[in-house]
Short mmCIF file of N, CA and C in Angstrom, two decimals:
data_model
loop_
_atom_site.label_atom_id
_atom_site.label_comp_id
_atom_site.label_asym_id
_atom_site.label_seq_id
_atom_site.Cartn_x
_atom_site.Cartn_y
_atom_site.Cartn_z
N UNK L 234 21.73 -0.04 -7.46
CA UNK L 234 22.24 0.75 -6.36
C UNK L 234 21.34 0.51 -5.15
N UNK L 235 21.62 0.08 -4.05
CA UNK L 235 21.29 -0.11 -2.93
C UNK L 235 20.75 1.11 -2.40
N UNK L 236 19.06 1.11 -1.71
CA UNK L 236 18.63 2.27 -1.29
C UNK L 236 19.14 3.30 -0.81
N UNK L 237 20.61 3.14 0.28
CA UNK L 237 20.73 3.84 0.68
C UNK L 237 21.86 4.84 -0.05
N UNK L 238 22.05 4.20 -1.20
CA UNK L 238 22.77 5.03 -2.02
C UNK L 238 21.93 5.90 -3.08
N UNK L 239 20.41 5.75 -2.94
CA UNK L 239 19.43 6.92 -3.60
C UNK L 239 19.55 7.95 -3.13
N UNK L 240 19.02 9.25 -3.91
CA UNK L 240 18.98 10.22 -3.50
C UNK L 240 17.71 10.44 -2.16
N UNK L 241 17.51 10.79 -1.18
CA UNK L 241 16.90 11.25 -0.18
C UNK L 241 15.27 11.26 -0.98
N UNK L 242 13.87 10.41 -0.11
CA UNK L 242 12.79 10.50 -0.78
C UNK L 242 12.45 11.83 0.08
N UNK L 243 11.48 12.01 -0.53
CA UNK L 243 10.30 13.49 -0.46
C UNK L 243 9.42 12.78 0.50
N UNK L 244 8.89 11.79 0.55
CA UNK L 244 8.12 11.31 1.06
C UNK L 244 8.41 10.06 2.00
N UNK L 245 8.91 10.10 3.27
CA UNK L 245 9.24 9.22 4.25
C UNK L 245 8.45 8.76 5.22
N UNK L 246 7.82 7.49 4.92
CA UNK L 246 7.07 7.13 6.48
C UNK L 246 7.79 5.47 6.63
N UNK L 247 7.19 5.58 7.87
CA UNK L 247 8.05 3.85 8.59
C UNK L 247 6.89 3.36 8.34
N UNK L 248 7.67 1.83 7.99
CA UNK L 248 6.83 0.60 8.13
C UNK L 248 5.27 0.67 7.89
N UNK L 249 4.94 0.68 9.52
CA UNK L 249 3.67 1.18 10.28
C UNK L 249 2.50 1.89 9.70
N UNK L 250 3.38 3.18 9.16
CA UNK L 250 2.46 4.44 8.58
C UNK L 250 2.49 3.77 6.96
N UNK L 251 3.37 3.43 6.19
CA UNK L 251 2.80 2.67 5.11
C UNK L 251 1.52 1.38 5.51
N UNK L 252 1.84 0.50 5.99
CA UNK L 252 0.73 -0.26 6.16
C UNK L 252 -0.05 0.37 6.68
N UNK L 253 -0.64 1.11 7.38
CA UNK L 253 -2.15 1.87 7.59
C UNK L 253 -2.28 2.58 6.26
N UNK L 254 -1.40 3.11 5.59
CA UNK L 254 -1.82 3.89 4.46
C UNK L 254 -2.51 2.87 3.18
N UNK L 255 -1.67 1.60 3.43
CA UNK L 255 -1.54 0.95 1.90
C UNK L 255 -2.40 -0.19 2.43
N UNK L 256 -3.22 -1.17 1.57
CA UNK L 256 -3.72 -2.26 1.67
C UNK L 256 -2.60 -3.60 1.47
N UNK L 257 -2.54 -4.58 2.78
CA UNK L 257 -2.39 -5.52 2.67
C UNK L 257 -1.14 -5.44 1.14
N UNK L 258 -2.01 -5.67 0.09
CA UNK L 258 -1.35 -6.47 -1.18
C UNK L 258 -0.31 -5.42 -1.68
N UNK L 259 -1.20 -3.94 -1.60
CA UNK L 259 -0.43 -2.98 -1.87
C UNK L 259 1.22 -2.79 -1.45
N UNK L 260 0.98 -3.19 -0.03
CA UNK L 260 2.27 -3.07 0.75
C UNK L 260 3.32 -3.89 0.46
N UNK L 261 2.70 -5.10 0.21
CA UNK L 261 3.80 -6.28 -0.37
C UNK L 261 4.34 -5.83 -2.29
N UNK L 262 3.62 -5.29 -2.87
CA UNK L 262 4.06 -5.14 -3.58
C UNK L 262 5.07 -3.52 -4.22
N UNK L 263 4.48 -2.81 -3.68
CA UNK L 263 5.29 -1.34 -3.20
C UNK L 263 6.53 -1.27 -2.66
N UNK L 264 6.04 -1.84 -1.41
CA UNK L 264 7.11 -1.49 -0.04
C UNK L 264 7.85 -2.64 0.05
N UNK L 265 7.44 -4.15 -0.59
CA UNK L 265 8.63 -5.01 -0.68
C UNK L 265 8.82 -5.69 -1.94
N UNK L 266 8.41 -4.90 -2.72
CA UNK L 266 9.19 -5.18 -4.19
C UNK L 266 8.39 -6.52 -4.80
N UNK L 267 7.33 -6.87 -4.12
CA UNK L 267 6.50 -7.60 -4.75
C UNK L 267 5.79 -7.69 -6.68
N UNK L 268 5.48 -8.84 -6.95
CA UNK L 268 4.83 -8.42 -8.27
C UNK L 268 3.41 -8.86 -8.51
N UNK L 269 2.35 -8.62 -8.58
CA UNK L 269 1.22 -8.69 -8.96
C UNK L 269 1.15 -10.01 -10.02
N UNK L 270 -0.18 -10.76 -10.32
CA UNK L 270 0.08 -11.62 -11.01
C UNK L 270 -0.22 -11.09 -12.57
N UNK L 271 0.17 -11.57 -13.45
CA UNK L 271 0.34 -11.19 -15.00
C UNK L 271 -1.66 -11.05 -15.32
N UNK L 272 -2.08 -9.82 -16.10
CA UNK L 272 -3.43 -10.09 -16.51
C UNK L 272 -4.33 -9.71 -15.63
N UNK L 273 -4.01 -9.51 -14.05
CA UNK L 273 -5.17 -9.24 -12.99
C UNK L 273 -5.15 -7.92 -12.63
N UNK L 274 -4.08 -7.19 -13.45
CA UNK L 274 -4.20 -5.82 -12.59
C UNK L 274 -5.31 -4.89 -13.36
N UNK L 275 -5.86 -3.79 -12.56
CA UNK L 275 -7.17 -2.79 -13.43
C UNK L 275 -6.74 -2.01 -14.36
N UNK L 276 -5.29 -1.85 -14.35
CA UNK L 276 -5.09 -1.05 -15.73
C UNK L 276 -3.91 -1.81 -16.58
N UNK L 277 -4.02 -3.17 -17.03
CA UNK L 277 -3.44 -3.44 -17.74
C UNK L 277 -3.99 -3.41 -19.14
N UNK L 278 -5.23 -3.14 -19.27
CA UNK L 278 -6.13 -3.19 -20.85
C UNK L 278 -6.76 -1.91 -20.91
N UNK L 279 -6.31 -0.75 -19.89
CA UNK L 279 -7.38 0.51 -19.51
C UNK L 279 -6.61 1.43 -20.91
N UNK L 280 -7.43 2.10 -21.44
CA UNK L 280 -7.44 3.13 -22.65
C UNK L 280 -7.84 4.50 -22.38
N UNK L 281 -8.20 4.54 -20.75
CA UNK L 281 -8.41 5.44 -20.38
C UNK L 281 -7.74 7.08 -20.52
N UNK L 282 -8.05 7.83 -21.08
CA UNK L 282 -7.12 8.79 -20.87
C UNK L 282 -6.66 9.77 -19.73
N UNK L 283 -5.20 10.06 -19.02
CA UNK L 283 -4.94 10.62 -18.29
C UNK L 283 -3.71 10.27 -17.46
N UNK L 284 -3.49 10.88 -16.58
CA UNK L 284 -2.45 10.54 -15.87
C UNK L 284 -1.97 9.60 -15.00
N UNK L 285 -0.57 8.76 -15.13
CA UNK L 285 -1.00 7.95 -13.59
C UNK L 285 0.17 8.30 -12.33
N UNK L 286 -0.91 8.56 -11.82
CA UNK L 286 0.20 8.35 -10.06
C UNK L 286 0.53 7.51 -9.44
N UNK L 287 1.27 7.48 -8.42
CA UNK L 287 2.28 6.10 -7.63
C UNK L 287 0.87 6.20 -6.65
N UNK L 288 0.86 5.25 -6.16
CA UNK L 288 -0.54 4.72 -5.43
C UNK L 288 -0.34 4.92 -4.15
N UNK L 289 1.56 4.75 -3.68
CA UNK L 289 1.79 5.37 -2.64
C UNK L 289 1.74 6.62 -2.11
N UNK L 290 2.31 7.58 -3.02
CA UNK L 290 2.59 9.16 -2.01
C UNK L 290 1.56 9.87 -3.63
N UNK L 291 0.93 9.21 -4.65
CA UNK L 291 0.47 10.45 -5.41
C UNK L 291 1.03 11.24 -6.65
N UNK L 292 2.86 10.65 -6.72
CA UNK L 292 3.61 11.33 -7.09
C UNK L 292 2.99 11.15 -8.66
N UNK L 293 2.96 12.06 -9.59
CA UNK L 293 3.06 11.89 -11.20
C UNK L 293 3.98 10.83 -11.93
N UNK L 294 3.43 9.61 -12.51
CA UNK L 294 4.65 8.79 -12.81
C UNK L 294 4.54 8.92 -14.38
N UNK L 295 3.28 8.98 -15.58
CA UNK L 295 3.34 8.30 -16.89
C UNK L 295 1.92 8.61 -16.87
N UNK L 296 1.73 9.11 -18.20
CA UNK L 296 0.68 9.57 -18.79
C UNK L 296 -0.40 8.56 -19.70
N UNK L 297 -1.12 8.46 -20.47
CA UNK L 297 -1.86 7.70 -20.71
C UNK L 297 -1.00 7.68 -22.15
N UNK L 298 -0.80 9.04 -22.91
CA UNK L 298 -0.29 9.23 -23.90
C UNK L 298 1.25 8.37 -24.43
N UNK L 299 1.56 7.95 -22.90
CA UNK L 299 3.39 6.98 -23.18
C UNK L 299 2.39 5.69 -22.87
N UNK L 300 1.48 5.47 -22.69
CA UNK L 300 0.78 3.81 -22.45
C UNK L 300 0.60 3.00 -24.07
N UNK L 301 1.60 1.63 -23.83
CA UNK L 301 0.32 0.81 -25.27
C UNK L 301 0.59 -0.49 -24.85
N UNK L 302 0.04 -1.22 -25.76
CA UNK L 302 -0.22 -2.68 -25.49
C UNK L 302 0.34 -3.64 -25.53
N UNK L 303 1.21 -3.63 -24.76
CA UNK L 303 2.41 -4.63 -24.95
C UNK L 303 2.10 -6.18 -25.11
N UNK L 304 0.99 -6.55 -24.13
CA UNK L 304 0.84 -8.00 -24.27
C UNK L 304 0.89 -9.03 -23.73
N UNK L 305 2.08 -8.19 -22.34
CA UNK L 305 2.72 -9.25 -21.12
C UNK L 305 2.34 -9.15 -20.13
N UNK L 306 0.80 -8.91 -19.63
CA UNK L 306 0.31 -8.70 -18.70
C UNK L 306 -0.14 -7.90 -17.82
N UNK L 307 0.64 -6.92 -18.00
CA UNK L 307 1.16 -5.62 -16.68
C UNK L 307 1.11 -4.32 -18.07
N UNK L 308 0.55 -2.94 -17.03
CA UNK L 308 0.26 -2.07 -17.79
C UNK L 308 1.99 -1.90 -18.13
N UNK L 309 2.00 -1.27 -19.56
CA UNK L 309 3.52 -0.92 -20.29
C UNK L 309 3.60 0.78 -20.41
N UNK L 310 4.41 1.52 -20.50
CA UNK L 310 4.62 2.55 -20.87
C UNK L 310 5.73 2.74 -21.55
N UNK L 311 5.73 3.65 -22.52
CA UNK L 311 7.45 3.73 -23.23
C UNK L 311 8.19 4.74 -22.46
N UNK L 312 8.08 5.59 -21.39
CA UNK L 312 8.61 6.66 -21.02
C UNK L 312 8.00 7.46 -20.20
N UNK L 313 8.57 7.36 -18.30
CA UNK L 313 7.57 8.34 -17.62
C UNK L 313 7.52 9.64 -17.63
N UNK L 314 6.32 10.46 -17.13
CA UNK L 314 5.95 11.50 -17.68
C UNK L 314 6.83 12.60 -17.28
N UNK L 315 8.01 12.41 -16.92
CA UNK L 315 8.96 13.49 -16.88
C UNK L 315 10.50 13.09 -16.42
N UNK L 316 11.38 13.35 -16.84
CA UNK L 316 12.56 12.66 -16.79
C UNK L 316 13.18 12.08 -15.45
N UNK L 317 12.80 12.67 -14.02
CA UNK L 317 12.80 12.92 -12.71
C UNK L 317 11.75 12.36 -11.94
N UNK L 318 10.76 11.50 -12.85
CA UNK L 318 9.49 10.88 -12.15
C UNK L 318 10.12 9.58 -11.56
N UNK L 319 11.01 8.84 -12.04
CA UNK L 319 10.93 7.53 -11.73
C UNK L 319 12.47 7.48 -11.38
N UNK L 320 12.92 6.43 -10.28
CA UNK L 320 14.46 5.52 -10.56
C UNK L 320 14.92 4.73 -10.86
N UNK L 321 15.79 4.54 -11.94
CA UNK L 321 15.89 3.19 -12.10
C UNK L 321 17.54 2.51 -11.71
N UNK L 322 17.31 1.38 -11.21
CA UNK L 322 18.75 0.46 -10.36
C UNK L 322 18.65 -0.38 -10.78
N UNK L 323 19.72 -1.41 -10.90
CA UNK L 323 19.83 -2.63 -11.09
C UNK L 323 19.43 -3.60 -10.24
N UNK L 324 18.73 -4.66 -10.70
CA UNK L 324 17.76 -5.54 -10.21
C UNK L 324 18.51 -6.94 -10.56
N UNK L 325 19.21 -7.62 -9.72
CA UNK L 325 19.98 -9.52 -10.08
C UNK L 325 19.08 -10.43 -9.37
N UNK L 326 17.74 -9.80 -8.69
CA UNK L 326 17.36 -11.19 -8.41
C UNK L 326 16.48 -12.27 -9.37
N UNK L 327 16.41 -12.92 -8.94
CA UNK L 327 15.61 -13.80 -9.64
C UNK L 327 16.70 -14.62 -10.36
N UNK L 328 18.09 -14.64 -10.02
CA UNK L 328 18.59 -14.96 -11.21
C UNK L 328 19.03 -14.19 -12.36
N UNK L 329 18.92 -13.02 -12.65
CA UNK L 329 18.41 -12.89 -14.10
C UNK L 329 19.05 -11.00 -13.51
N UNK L 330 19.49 -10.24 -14.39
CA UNK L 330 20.14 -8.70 -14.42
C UNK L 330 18.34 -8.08 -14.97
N UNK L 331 18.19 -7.43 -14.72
CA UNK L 331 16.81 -6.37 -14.30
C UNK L 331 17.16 -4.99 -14.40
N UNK L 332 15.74 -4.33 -14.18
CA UNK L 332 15.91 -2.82 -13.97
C UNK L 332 14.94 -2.74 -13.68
N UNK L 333 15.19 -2.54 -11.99
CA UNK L 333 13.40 -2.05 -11.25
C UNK L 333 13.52 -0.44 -11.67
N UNK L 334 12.58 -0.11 -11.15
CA UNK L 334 11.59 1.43 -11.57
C UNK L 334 11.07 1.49 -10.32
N UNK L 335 11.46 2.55 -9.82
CA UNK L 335 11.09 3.15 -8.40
C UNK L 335 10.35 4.50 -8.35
N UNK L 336 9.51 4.97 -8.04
CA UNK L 336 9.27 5.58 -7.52
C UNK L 336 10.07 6.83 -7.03
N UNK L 337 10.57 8.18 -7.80
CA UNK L 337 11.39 9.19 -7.36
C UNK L 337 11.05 9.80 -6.03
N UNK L 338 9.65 10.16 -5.90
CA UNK L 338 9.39 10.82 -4.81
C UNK L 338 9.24 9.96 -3.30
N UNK L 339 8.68 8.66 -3.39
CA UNK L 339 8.63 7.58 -2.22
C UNK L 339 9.66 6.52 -2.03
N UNK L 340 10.22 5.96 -3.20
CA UNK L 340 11.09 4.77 -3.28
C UNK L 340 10.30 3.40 -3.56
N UNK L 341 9.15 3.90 -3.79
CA UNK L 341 8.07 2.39 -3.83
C UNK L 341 8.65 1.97 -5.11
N UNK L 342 8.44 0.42 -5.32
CA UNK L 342 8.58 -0.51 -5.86
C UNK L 342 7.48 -0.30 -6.92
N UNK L 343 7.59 0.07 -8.91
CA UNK L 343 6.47 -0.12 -9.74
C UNK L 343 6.50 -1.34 -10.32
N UNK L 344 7.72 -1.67 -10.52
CA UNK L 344 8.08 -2.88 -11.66
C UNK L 344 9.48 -2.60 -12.37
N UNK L 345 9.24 -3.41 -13.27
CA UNK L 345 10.62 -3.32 -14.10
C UNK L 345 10.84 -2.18 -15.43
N UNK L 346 12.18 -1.86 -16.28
CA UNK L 346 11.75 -1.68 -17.17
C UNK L 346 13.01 -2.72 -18.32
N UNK L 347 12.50 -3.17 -19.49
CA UNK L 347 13.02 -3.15 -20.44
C UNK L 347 13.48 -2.62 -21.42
N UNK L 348 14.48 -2.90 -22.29
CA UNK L 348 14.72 -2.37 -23.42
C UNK L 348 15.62 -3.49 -24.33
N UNK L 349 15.38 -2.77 -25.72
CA UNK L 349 15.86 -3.53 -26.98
C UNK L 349 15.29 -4.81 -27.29
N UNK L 350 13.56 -4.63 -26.98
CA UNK L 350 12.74 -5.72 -27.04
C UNK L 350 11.95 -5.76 -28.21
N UNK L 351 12.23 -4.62 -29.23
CA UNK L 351 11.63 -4.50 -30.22
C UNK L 351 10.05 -3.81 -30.45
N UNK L 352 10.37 -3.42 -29.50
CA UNK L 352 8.74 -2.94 -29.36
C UNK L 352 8.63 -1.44 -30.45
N UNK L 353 8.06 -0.75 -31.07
CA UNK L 353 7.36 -0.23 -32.07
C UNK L 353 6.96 1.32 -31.25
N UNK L 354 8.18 2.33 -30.27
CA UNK L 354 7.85 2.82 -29.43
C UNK L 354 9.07 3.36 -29.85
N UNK L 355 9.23 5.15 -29.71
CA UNK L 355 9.54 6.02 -29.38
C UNK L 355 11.17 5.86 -28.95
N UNK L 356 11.36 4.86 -27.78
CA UNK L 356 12.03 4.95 -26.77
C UNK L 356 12.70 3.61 -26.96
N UNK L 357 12.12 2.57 -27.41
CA UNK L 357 12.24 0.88 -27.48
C UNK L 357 12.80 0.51 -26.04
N UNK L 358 11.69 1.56 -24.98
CA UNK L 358 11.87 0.78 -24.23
C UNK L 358 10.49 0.67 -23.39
N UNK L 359 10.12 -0.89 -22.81
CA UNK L 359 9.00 -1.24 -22.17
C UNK L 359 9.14 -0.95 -20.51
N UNK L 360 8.43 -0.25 -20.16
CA UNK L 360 8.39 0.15 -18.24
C UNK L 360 7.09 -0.96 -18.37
N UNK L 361 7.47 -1.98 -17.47
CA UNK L 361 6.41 -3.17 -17.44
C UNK L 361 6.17 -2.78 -15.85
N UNK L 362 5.11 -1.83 -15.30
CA UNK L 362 4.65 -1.51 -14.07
C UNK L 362 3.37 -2.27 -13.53
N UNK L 363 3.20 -2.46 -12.19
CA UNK L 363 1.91 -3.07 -11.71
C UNK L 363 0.81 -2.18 -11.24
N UNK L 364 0.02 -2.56 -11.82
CA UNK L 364 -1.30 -1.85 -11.72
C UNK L 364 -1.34 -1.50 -10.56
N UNK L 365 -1.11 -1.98 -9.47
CA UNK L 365 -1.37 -2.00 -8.05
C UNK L 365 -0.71 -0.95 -7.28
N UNK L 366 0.50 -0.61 -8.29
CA UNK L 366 0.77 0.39 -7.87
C UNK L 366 1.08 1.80 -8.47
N UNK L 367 -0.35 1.85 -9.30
CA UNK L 367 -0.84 2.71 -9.42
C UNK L 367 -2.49 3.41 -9.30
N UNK L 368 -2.38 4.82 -9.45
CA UNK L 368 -3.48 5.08 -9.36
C UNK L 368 -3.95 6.44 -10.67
N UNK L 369 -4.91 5.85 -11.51
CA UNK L 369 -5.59 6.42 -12.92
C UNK L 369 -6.07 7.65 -12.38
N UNK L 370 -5.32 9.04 -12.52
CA UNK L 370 -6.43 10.40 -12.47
C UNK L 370 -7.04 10.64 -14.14
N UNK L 371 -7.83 10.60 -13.93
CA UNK L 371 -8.50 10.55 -15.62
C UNK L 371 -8.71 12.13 -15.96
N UNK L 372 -8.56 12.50 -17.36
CA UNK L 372 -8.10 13.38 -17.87
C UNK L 372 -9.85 14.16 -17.78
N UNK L 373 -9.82 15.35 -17.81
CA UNK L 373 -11.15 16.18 -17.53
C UNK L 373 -11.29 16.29 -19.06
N UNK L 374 -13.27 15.89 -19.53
CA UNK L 374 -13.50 16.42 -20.59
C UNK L 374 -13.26 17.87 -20.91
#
């Protein structure tokens, strides 16, 4: 579904005010649907426990508890942390039928998700998100 057929974000800034907010790489991969390279992002091996937020507006996306190790580079989750956290649309580029994962509250760009990949999960399905666009609040001892 074409943005402008989403529901209305919570969080609206132009262009401008994202790039002062976001770094360079951030922006390309957020705000234009960019992908990070496989293996380089900081939480693709993190075991950390706690929550993660969209890197853009903050929003709550997926907990540490839906995180495991998928294998393919990019942190995985089986299911974000609340049914209303994330959007998902159909994605044909590349060639290839997709399912990006957006961002409910901003519209930013996380990644894709899969399913019926066999994965050993709850949900059998993989949210293959980029580190980059997220951000680890770590859980208080």
């Amino acid at each position: 579904m074409p943005l402008d057929e989403l529901p209305p974000p919570k969080v609206e800034l132009s262009d401008d005010d994202w790039r002062a907010r976001l770094t360079p790489e951030e922006f390309a991969v957020l705000r234009r649907a960019g992908t990070e390279r496989p293996g380089v992002g900081e939480y693709t091996n993190t075991h950390t426990e706690g929550v993660y937020t969209c890197r853009a507006c903050g929003a709550e996306l997926f907990r540490s508890t839906e995180k495991f190790d998928s294998h393919c580079g990019w942190p995985s989750f089986f299911d974000p942390s609340h049914s209303d956290a994330v959007i998902l649309r159909p994605d044909d580029s590349l060639g290839m039928r997709r399912v990006e994962v957006l961002c409910a509250s901003c519209h930013s760009h996380l990644g894709h998700v899969f399913s019926g990949e066999g994965y050993p999960t709850p949900t059998d399905q993989r949210y293959c998100i980029n580190s980059i666009s997220l951000r680890l609040v770590p859980a208080e001892d």
